[in-house]
Short mmCIF file of N, CA and C in Angstrom, two decimals:
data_model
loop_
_atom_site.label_atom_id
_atom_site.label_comp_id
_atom_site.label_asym_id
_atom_site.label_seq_id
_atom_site.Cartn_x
_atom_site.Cartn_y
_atom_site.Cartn_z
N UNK A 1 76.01 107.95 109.26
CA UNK A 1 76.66 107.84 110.56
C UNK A 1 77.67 106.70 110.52
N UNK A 2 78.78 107.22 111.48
CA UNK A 2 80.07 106.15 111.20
C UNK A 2 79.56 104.76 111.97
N UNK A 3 79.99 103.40 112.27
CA UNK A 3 79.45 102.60 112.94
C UNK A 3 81.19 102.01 113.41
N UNK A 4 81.16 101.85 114.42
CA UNK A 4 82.41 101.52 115.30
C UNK A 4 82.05 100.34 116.22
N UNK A 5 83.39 99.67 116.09
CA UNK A 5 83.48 98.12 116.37
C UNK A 5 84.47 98.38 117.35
N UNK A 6 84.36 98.27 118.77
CA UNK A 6 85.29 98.20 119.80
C UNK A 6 85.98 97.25 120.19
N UNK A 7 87.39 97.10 120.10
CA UNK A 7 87.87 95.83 120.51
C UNK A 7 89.38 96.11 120.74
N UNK A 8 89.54 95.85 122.33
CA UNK A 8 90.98 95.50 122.95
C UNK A 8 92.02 97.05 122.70
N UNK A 9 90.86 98.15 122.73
CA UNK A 9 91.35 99.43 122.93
C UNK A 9 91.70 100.39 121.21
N UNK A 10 90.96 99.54 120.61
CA UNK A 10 90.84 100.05 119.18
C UNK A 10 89.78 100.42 118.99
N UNK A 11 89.19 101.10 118.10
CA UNK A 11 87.95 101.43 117.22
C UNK A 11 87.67 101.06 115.95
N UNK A 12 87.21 99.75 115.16
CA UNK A 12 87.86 99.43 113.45
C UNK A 12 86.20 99.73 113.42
N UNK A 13 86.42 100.50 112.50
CA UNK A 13 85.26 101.57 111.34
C UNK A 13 84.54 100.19 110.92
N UNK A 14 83.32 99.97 110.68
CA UNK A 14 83.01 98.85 109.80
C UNK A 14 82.79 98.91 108.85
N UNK A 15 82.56 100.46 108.22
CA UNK A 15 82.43 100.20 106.57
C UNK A 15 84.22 100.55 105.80
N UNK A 16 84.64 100.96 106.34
CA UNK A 16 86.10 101.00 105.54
C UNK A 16 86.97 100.46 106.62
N UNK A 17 86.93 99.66 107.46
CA UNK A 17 88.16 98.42 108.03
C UNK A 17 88.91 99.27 108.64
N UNK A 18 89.17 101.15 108.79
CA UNK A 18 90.21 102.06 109.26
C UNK A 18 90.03 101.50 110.76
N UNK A 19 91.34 101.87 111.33
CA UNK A 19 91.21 101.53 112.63
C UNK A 19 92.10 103.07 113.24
N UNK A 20 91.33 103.04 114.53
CA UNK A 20 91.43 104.16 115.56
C UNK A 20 91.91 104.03 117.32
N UNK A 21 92.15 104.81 117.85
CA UNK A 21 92.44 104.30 119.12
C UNK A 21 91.10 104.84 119.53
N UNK A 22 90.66 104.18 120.49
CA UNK A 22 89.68 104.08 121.45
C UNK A 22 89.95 104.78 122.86
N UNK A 23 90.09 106.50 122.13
CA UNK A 23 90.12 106.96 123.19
C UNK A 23 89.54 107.33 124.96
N UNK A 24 87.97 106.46 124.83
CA UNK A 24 87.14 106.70 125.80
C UNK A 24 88.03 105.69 127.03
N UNK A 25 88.93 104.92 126.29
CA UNK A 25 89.17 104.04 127.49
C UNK A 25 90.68 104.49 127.61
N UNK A 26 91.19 105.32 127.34
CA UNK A 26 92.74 106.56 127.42
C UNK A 26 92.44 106.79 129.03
N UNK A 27 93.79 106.99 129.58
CA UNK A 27 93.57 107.90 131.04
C UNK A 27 95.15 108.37 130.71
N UNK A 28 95.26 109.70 130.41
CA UNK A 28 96.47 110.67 130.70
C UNK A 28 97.33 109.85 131.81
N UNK A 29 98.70 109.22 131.63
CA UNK A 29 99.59 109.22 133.11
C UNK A 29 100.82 109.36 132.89
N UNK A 30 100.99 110.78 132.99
CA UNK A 30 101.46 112.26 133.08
C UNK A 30 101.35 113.10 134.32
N UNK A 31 101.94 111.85 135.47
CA UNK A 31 101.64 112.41 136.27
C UNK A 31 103.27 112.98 137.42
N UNK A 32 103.50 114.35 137.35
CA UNK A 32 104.66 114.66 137.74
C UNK A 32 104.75 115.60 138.94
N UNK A 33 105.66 115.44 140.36
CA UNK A 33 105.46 116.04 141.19
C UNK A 33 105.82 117.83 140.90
N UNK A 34 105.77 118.82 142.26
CA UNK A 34 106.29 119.50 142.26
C UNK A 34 107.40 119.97 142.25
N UNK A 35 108.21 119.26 141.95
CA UNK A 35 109.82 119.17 141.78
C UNK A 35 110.12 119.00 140.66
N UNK A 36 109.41 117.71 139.74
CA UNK A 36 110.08 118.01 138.52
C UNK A 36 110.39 118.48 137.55
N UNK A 37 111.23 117.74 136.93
CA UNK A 37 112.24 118.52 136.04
C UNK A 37 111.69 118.28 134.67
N UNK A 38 112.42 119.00 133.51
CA UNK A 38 112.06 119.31 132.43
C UNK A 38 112.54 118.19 131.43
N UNK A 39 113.76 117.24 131.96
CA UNK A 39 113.75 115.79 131.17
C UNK A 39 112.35 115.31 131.56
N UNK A 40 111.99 114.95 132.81
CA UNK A 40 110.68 114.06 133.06
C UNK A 40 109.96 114.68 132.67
N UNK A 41 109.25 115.85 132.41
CA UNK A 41 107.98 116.16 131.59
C UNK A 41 108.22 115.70 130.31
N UNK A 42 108.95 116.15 129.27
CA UNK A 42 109.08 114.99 128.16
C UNK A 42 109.18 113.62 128.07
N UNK A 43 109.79 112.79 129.04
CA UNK A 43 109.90 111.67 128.80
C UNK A 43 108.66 111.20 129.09
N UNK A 44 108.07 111.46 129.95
CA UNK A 44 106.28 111.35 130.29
C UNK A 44 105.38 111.85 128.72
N UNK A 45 105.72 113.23 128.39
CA UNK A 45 104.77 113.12 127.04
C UNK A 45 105.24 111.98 126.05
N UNK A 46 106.68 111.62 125.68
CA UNK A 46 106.59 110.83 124.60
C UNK A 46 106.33 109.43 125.30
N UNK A 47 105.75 109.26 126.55
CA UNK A 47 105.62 107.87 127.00
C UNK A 47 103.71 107.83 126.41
N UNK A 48 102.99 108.80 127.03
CA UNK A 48 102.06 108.92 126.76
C UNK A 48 101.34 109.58 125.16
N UNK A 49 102.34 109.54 123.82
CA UNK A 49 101.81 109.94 122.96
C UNK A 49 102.33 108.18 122.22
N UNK A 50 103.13 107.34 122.92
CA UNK A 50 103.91 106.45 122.10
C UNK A 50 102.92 105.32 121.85
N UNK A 51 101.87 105.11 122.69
CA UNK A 51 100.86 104.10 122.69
C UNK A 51 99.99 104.39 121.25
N UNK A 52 99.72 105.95 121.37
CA UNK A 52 98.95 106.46 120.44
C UNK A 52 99.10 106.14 118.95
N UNK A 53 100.26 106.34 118.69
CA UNK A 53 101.18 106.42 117.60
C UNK A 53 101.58 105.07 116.92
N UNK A 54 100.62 103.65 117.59
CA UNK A 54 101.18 102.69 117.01
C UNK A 54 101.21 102.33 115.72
N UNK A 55 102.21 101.25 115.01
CA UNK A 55 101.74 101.17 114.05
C UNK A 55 100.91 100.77 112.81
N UNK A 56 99.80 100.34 113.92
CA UNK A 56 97.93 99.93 112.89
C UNK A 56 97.44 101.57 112.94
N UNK A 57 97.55 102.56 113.81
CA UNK A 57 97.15 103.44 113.86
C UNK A 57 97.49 104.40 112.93
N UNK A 58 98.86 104.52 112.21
CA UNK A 58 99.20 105.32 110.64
C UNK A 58 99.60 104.35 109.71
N UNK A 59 99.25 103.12 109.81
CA UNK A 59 99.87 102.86 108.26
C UNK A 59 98.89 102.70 107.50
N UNK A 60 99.52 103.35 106.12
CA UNK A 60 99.00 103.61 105.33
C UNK A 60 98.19 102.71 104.36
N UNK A 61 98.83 101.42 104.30
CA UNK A 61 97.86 100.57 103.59
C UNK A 61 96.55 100.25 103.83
N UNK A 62 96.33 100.43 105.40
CA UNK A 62 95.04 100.46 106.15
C UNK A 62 94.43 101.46 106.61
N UNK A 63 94.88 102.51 106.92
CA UNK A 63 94.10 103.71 107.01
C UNK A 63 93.87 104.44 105.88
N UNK A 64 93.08 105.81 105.44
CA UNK A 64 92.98 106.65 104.63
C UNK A 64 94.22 107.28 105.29
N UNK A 65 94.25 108.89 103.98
CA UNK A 65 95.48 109.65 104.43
C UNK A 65 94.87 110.34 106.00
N UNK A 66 93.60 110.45 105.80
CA UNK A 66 92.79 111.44 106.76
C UNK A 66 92.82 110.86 108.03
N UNK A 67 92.28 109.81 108.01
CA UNK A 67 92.40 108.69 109.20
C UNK A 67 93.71 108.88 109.65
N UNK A 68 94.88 108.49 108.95
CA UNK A 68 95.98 108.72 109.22
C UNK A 68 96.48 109.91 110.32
N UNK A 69 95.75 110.85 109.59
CA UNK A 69 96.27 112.51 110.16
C UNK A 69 95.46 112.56 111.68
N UNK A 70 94.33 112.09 111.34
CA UNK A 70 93.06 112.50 112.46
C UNK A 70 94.15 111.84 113.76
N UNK A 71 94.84 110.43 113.67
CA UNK A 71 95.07 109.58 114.82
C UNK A 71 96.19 110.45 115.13
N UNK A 72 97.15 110.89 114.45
CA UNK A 72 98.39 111.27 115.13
C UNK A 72 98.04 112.83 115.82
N UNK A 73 97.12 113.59 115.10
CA UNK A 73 96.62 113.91 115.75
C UNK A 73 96.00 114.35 117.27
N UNK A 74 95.39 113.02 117.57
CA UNK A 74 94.25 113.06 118.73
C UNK A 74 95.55 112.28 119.49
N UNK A 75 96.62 111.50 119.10
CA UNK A 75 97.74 111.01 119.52
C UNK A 75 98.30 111.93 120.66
N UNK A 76 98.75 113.10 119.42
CA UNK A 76 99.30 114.59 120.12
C UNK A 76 98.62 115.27 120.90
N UNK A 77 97.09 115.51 120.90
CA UNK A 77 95.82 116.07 122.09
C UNK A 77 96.41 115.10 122.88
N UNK A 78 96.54 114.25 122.97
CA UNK A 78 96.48 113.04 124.39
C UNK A 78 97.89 113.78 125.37
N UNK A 79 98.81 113.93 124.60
CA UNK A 79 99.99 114.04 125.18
C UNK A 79 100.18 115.71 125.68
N UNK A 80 99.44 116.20 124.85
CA UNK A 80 99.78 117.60 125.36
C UNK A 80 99.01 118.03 126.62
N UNK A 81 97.78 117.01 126.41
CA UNK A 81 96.56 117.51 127.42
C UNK A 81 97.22 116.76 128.72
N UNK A 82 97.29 115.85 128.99
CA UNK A 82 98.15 115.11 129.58
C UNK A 82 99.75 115.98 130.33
N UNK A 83 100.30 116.48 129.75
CA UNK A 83 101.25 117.13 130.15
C UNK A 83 100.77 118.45 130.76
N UNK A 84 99.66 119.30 130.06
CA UNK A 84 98.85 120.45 130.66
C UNK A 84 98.49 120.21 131.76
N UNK A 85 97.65 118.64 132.02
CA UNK A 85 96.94 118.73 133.60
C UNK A 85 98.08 118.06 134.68
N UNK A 86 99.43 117.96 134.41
CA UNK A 86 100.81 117.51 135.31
C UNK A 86 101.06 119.02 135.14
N UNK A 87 101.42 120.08 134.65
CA UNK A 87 102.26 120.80 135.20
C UNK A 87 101.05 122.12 135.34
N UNK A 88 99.56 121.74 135.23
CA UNK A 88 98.90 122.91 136.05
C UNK A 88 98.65 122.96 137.51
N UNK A 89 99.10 121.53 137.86
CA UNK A 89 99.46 121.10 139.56
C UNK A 89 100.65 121.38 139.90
N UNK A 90 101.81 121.76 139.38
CA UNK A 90 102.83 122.30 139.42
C UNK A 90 102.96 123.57 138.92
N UNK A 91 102.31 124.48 138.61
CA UNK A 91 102.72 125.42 137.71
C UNK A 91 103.93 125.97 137.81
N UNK A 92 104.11 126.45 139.09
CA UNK A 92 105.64 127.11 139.85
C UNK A 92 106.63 126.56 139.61
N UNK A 93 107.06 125.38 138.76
CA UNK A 93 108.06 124.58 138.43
C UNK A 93 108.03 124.25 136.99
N UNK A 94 107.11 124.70 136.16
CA UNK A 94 107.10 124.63 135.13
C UNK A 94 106.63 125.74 133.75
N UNK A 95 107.53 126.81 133.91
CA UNK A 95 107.61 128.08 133.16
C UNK A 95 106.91 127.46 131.96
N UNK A 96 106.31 128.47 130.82
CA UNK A 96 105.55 128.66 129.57
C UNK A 96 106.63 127.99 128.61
N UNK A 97 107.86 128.32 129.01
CA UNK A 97 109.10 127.66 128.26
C UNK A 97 108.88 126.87 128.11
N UNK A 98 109.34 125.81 129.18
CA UNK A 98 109.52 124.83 129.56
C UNK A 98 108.44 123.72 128.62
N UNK A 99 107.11 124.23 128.56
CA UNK A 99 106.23 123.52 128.31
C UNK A 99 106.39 123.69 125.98
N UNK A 100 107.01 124.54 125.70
CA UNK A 100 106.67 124.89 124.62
C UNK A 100 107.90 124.29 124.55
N UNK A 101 109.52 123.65 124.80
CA UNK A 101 110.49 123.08 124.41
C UNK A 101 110.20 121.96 124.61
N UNK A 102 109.44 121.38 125.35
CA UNK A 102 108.41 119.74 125.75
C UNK A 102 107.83 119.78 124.87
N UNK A 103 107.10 120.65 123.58
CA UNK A 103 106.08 120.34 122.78
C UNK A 103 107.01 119.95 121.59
N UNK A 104 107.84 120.83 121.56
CA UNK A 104 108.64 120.59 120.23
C UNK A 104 109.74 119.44 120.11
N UNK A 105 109.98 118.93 121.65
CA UNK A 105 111.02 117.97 121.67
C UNK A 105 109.72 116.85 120.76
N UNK A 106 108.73 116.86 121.49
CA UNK A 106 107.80 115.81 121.37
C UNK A 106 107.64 115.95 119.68
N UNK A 107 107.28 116.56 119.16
CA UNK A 107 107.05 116.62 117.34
C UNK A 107 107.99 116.33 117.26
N UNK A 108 109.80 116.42 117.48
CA UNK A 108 110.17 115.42 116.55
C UNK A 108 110.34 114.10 116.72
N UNK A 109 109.99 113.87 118.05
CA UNK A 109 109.90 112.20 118.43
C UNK A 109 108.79 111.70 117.98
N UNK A 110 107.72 112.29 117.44
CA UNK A 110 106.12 112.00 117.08
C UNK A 110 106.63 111.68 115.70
N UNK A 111 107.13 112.41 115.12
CA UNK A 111 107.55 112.48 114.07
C UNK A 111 108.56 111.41 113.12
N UNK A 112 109.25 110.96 114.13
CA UNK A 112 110.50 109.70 113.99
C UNK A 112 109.40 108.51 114.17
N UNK A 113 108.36 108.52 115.13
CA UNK A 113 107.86 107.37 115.22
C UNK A 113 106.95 106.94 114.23
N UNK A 114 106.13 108.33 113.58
CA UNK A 114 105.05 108.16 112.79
C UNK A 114 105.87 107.53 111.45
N UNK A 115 106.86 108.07 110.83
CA UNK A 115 107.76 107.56 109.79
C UNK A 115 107.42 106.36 109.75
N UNK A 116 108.79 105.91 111.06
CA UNK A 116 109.07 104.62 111.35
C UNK A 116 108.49 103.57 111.19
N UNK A 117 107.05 103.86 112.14
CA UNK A 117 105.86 102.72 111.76
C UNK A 117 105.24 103.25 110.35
N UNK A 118 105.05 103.75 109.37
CA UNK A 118 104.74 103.94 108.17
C UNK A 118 105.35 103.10 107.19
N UNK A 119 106.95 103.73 107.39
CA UNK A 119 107.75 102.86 106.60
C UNK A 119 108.23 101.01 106.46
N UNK A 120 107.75 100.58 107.52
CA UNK A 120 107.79 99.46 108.41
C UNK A 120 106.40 98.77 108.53
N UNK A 121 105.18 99.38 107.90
CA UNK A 121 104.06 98.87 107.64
C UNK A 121 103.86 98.66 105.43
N UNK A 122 104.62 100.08 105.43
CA UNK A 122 105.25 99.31 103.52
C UNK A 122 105.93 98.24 103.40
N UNK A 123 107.17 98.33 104.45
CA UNK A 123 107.50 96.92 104.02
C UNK A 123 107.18 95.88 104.58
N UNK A 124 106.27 95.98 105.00
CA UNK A 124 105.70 94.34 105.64
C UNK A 124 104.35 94.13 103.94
N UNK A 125 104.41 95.19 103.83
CA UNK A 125 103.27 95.30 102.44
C UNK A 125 103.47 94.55 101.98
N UNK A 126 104.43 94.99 101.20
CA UNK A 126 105.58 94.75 100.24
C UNK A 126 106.08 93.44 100.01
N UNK A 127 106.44 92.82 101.44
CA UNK A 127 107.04 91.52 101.61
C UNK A 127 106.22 90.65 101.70
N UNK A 128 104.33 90.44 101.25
CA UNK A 128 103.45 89.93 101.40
C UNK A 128 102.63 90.14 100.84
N UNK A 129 103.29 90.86 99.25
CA UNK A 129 102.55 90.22 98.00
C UNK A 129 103.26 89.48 97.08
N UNK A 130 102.41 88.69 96.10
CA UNK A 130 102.96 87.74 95.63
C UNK A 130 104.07 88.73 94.57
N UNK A 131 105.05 87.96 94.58
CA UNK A 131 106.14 88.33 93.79
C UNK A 131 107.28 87.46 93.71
N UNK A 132 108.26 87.69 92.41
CA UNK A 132 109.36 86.57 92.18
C UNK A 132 110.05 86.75 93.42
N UNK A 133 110.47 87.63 93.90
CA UNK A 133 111.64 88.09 94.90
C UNK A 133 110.75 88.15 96.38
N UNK A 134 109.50 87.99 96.30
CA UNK A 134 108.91 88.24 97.41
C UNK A 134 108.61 90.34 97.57
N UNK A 135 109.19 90.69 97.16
CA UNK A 135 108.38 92.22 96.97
C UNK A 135 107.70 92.61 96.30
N UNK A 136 106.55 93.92 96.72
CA UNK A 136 105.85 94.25 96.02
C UNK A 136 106.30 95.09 94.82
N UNK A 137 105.55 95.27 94.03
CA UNK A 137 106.03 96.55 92.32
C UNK A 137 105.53 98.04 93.49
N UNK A 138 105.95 98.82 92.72
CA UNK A 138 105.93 100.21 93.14
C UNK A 138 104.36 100.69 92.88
N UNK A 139 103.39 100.24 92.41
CA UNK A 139 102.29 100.45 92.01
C UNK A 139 101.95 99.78 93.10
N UNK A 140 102.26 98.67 94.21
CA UNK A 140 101.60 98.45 95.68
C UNK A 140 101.66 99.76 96.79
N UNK A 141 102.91 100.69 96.37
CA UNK A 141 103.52 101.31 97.03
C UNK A 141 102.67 102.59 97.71
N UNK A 142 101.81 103.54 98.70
CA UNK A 142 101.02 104.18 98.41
C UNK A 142 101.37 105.69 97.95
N UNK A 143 100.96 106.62 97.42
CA UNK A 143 101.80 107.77 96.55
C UNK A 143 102.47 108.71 97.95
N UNK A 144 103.16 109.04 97.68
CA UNK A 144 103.95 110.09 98.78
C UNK A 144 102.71 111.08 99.99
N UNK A 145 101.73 111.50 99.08
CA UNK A 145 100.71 112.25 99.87
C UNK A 145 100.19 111.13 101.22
N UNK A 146 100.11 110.03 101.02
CA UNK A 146 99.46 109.42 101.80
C UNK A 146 100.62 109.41 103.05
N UNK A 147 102.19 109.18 102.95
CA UNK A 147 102.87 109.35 103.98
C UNK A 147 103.14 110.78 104.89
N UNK A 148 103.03 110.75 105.85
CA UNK A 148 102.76 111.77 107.05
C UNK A 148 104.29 112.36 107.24
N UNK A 149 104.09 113.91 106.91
CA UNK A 149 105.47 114.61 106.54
C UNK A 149 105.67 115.06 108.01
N UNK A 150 106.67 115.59 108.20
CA UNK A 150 107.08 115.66 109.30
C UNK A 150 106.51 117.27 110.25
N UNK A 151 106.36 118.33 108.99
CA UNK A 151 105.50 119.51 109.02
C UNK A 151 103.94 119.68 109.33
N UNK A 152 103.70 118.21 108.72
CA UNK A 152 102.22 117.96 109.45
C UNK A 152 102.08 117.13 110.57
N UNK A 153 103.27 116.69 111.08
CA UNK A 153 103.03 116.54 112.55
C UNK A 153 103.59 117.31 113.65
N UNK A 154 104.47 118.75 112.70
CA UNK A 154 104.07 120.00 114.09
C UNK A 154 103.18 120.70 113.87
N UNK A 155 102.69 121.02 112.75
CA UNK A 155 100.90 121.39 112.31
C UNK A 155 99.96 121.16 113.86
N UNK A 156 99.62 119.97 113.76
CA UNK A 156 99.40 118.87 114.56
C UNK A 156 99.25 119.06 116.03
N UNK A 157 100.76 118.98 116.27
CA UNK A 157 100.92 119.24 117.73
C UNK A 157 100.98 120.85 118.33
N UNK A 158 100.77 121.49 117.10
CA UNK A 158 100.65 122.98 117.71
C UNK A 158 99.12 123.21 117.86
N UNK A 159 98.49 122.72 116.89
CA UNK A 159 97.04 122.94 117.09
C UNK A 159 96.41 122.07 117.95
N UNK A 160 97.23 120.51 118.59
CA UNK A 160 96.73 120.10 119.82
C UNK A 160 97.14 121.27 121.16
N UNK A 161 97.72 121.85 120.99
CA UNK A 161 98.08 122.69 121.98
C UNK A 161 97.83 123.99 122.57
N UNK A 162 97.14 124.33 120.77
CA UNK A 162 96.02 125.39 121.40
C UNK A 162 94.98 124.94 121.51
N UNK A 163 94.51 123.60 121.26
CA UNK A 163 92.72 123.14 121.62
C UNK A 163 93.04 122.93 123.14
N UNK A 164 94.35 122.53 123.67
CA UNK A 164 94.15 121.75 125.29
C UNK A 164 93.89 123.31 126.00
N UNK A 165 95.14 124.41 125.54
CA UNK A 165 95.13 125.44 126.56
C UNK A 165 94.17 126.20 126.78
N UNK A 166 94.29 126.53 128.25
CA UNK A 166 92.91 127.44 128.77
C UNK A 166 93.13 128.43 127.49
N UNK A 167 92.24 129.12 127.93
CA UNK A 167 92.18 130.81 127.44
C UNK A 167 92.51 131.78 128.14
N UNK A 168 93.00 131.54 129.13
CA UNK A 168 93.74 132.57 130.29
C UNK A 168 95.62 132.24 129.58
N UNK A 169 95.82 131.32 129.05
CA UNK A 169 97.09 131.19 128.62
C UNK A 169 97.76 132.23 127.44
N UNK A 170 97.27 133.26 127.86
CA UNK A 170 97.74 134.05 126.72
C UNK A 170 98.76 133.99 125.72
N UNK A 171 99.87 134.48 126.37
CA UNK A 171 101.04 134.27 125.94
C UNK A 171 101.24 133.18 125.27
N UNK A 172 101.14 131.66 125.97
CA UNK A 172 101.85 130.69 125.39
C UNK A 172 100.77 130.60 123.93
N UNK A 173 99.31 130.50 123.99
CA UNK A 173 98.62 130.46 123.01
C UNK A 173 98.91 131.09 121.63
N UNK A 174 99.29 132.40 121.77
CA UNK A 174 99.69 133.31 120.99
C UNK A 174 101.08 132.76 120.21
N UNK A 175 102.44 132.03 120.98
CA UNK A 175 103.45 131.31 120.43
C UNK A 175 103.01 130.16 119.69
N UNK A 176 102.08 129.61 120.20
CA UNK A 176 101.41 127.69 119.49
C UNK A 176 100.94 128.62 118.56
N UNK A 177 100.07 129.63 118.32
CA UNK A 177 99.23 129.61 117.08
C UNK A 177 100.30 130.92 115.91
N UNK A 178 101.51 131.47 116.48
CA UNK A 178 102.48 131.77 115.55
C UNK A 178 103.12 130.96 114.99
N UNK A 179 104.01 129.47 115.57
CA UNK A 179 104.31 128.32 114.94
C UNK A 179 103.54 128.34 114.24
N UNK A 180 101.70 127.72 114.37
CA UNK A 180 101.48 127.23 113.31
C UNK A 180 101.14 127.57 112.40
N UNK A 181 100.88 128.82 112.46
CA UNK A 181 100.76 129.80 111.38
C UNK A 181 102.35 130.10 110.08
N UNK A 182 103.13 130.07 110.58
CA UNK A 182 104.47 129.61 110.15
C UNK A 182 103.99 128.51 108.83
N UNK A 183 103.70 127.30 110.05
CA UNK A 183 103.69 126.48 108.97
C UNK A 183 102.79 126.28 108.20
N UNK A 184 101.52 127.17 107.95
CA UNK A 184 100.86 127.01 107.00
C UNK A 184 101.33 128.40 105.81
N UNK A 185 101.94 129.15 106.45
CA UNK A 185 102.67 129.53 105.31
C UNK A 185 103.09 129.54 104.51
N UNK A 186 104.25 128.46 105.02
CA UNK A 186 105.48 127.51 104.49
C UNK A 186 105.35 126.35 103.54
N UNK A 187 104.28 125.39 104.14
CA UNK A 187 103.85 124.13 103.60
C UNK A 187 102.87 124.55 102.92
#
C-alpha cells in the first residue's frame, strides 16, 4: 500500500519522494452563466487545469514517467469535469461542439504547459550539478520516453472526457472515444 504525506495541497509518496496534487482538497471553479460564451468556457478550463499542471507535478527528475502521465492526467479529469458541471447548468448555450473545440483548444495549451515546465525543470537540473560550466553531461539528462509528448496529452484529455461524460452523451462520447482511438493507432 502507497503511504501519502499531505502537505500545502500536495501528496509526496514516502517511499519514492513522487509528488501529486492533492486532489481531495480541488473544488472545480468553472463556474459560467447562462449566457456564456465559448472564449469563457476555455479560458475557465485552462484556468482550472493550470494549477494542476505545475511544475513539481511533471518534472521529470522527480517524478516517474507514470507519475508523470497519471498527474496530467487527473490534471485534464479536473478541467473537463469542471467544464461538464458549468455547461450542464447551461446546456442551451453550450452545443456538443462547443464543448469538444474547448477540449481540444485545452490539449494544446495542456500541452505547451506540460513541455514548458518539463523543459524548465531540466534546466534547473542541469544548472545544479556540479560541473566546469555549471551544466549537467547528457547522462543527467532523462531519456526522451520520460518527456510527455504532446499525443499523450490528447490521449489524456480524450479519455478524461469520456470518464467525466454521462452515458446519455451519446454522440459526443462516441467523437472523444474516435479521437482517441485515432491516436492509439497512430502513436
Amino acid at each position: 500500500a502507497r503511504r501519502y504525506f499531505r502537505w500545502c495541497g500536495l501528496l509526496l509518496n514516502m517511499a519514492t519522494c513522487e509528488v501529486h496534487p492533492d486532489m481531495s482538497r480541488r473544488r472545480a471553479h468553472v463556474s459560467i452563466g447562462p449566457r456564456a460564451h465559448k472564449p469563457q468556457l476555455r479560458a475557465r478550463m485552462r484556468t482550472a487545469v493550470k494549477a494542476q499542471l505545475r511544475a513539481v507535478f511533471v518534472d521529470p527528475t522527480l517524478n516517474s514517467a507514470v507519475a508523470v502521465r497519471r498527474n496530467v492526467y487527473h490534471g485534464l479529469l479536473h478541467a473537463v469535469s469542471a467544464a461538464l458541471a458549468a455547461v450542464g447548468r447551461s446546456a442551451a448555450a453550450h452545443p456538443a461542439g462547443g464543448l469538444i473545440g474547448a477540449v481540444r483548444e485545452l490539449i494544446g495549451f495542456a500541452a505547451r504547459a506540460v513541455r514548458g515546465n518539463q523543459l524548465r525543470c531540466l534546466g534547473m537540473a542541469r544548472a545544479g550539478t556540479p560541473d566546469s560550466r555549471g551544466g549537467g553531461s547528457a547522462a543527467d539528462t532523462p531519456r526522451g520516453s520520460t518527456l510527455v509528448d504532446p499525443s499523450e496529452v490528447a490521449w489524456c484529455a480524450w479519455t478524461a472526457l469520456l470518464t467525466a461524460l454521462p452515458a446519455s452523451c451519446v454522440g459526443m462520447r462516441g467523437d472523444a472515444r474516435s479521437r482517441r482511438t485515432r491516436l492509439e493507432v497512430s502513436g
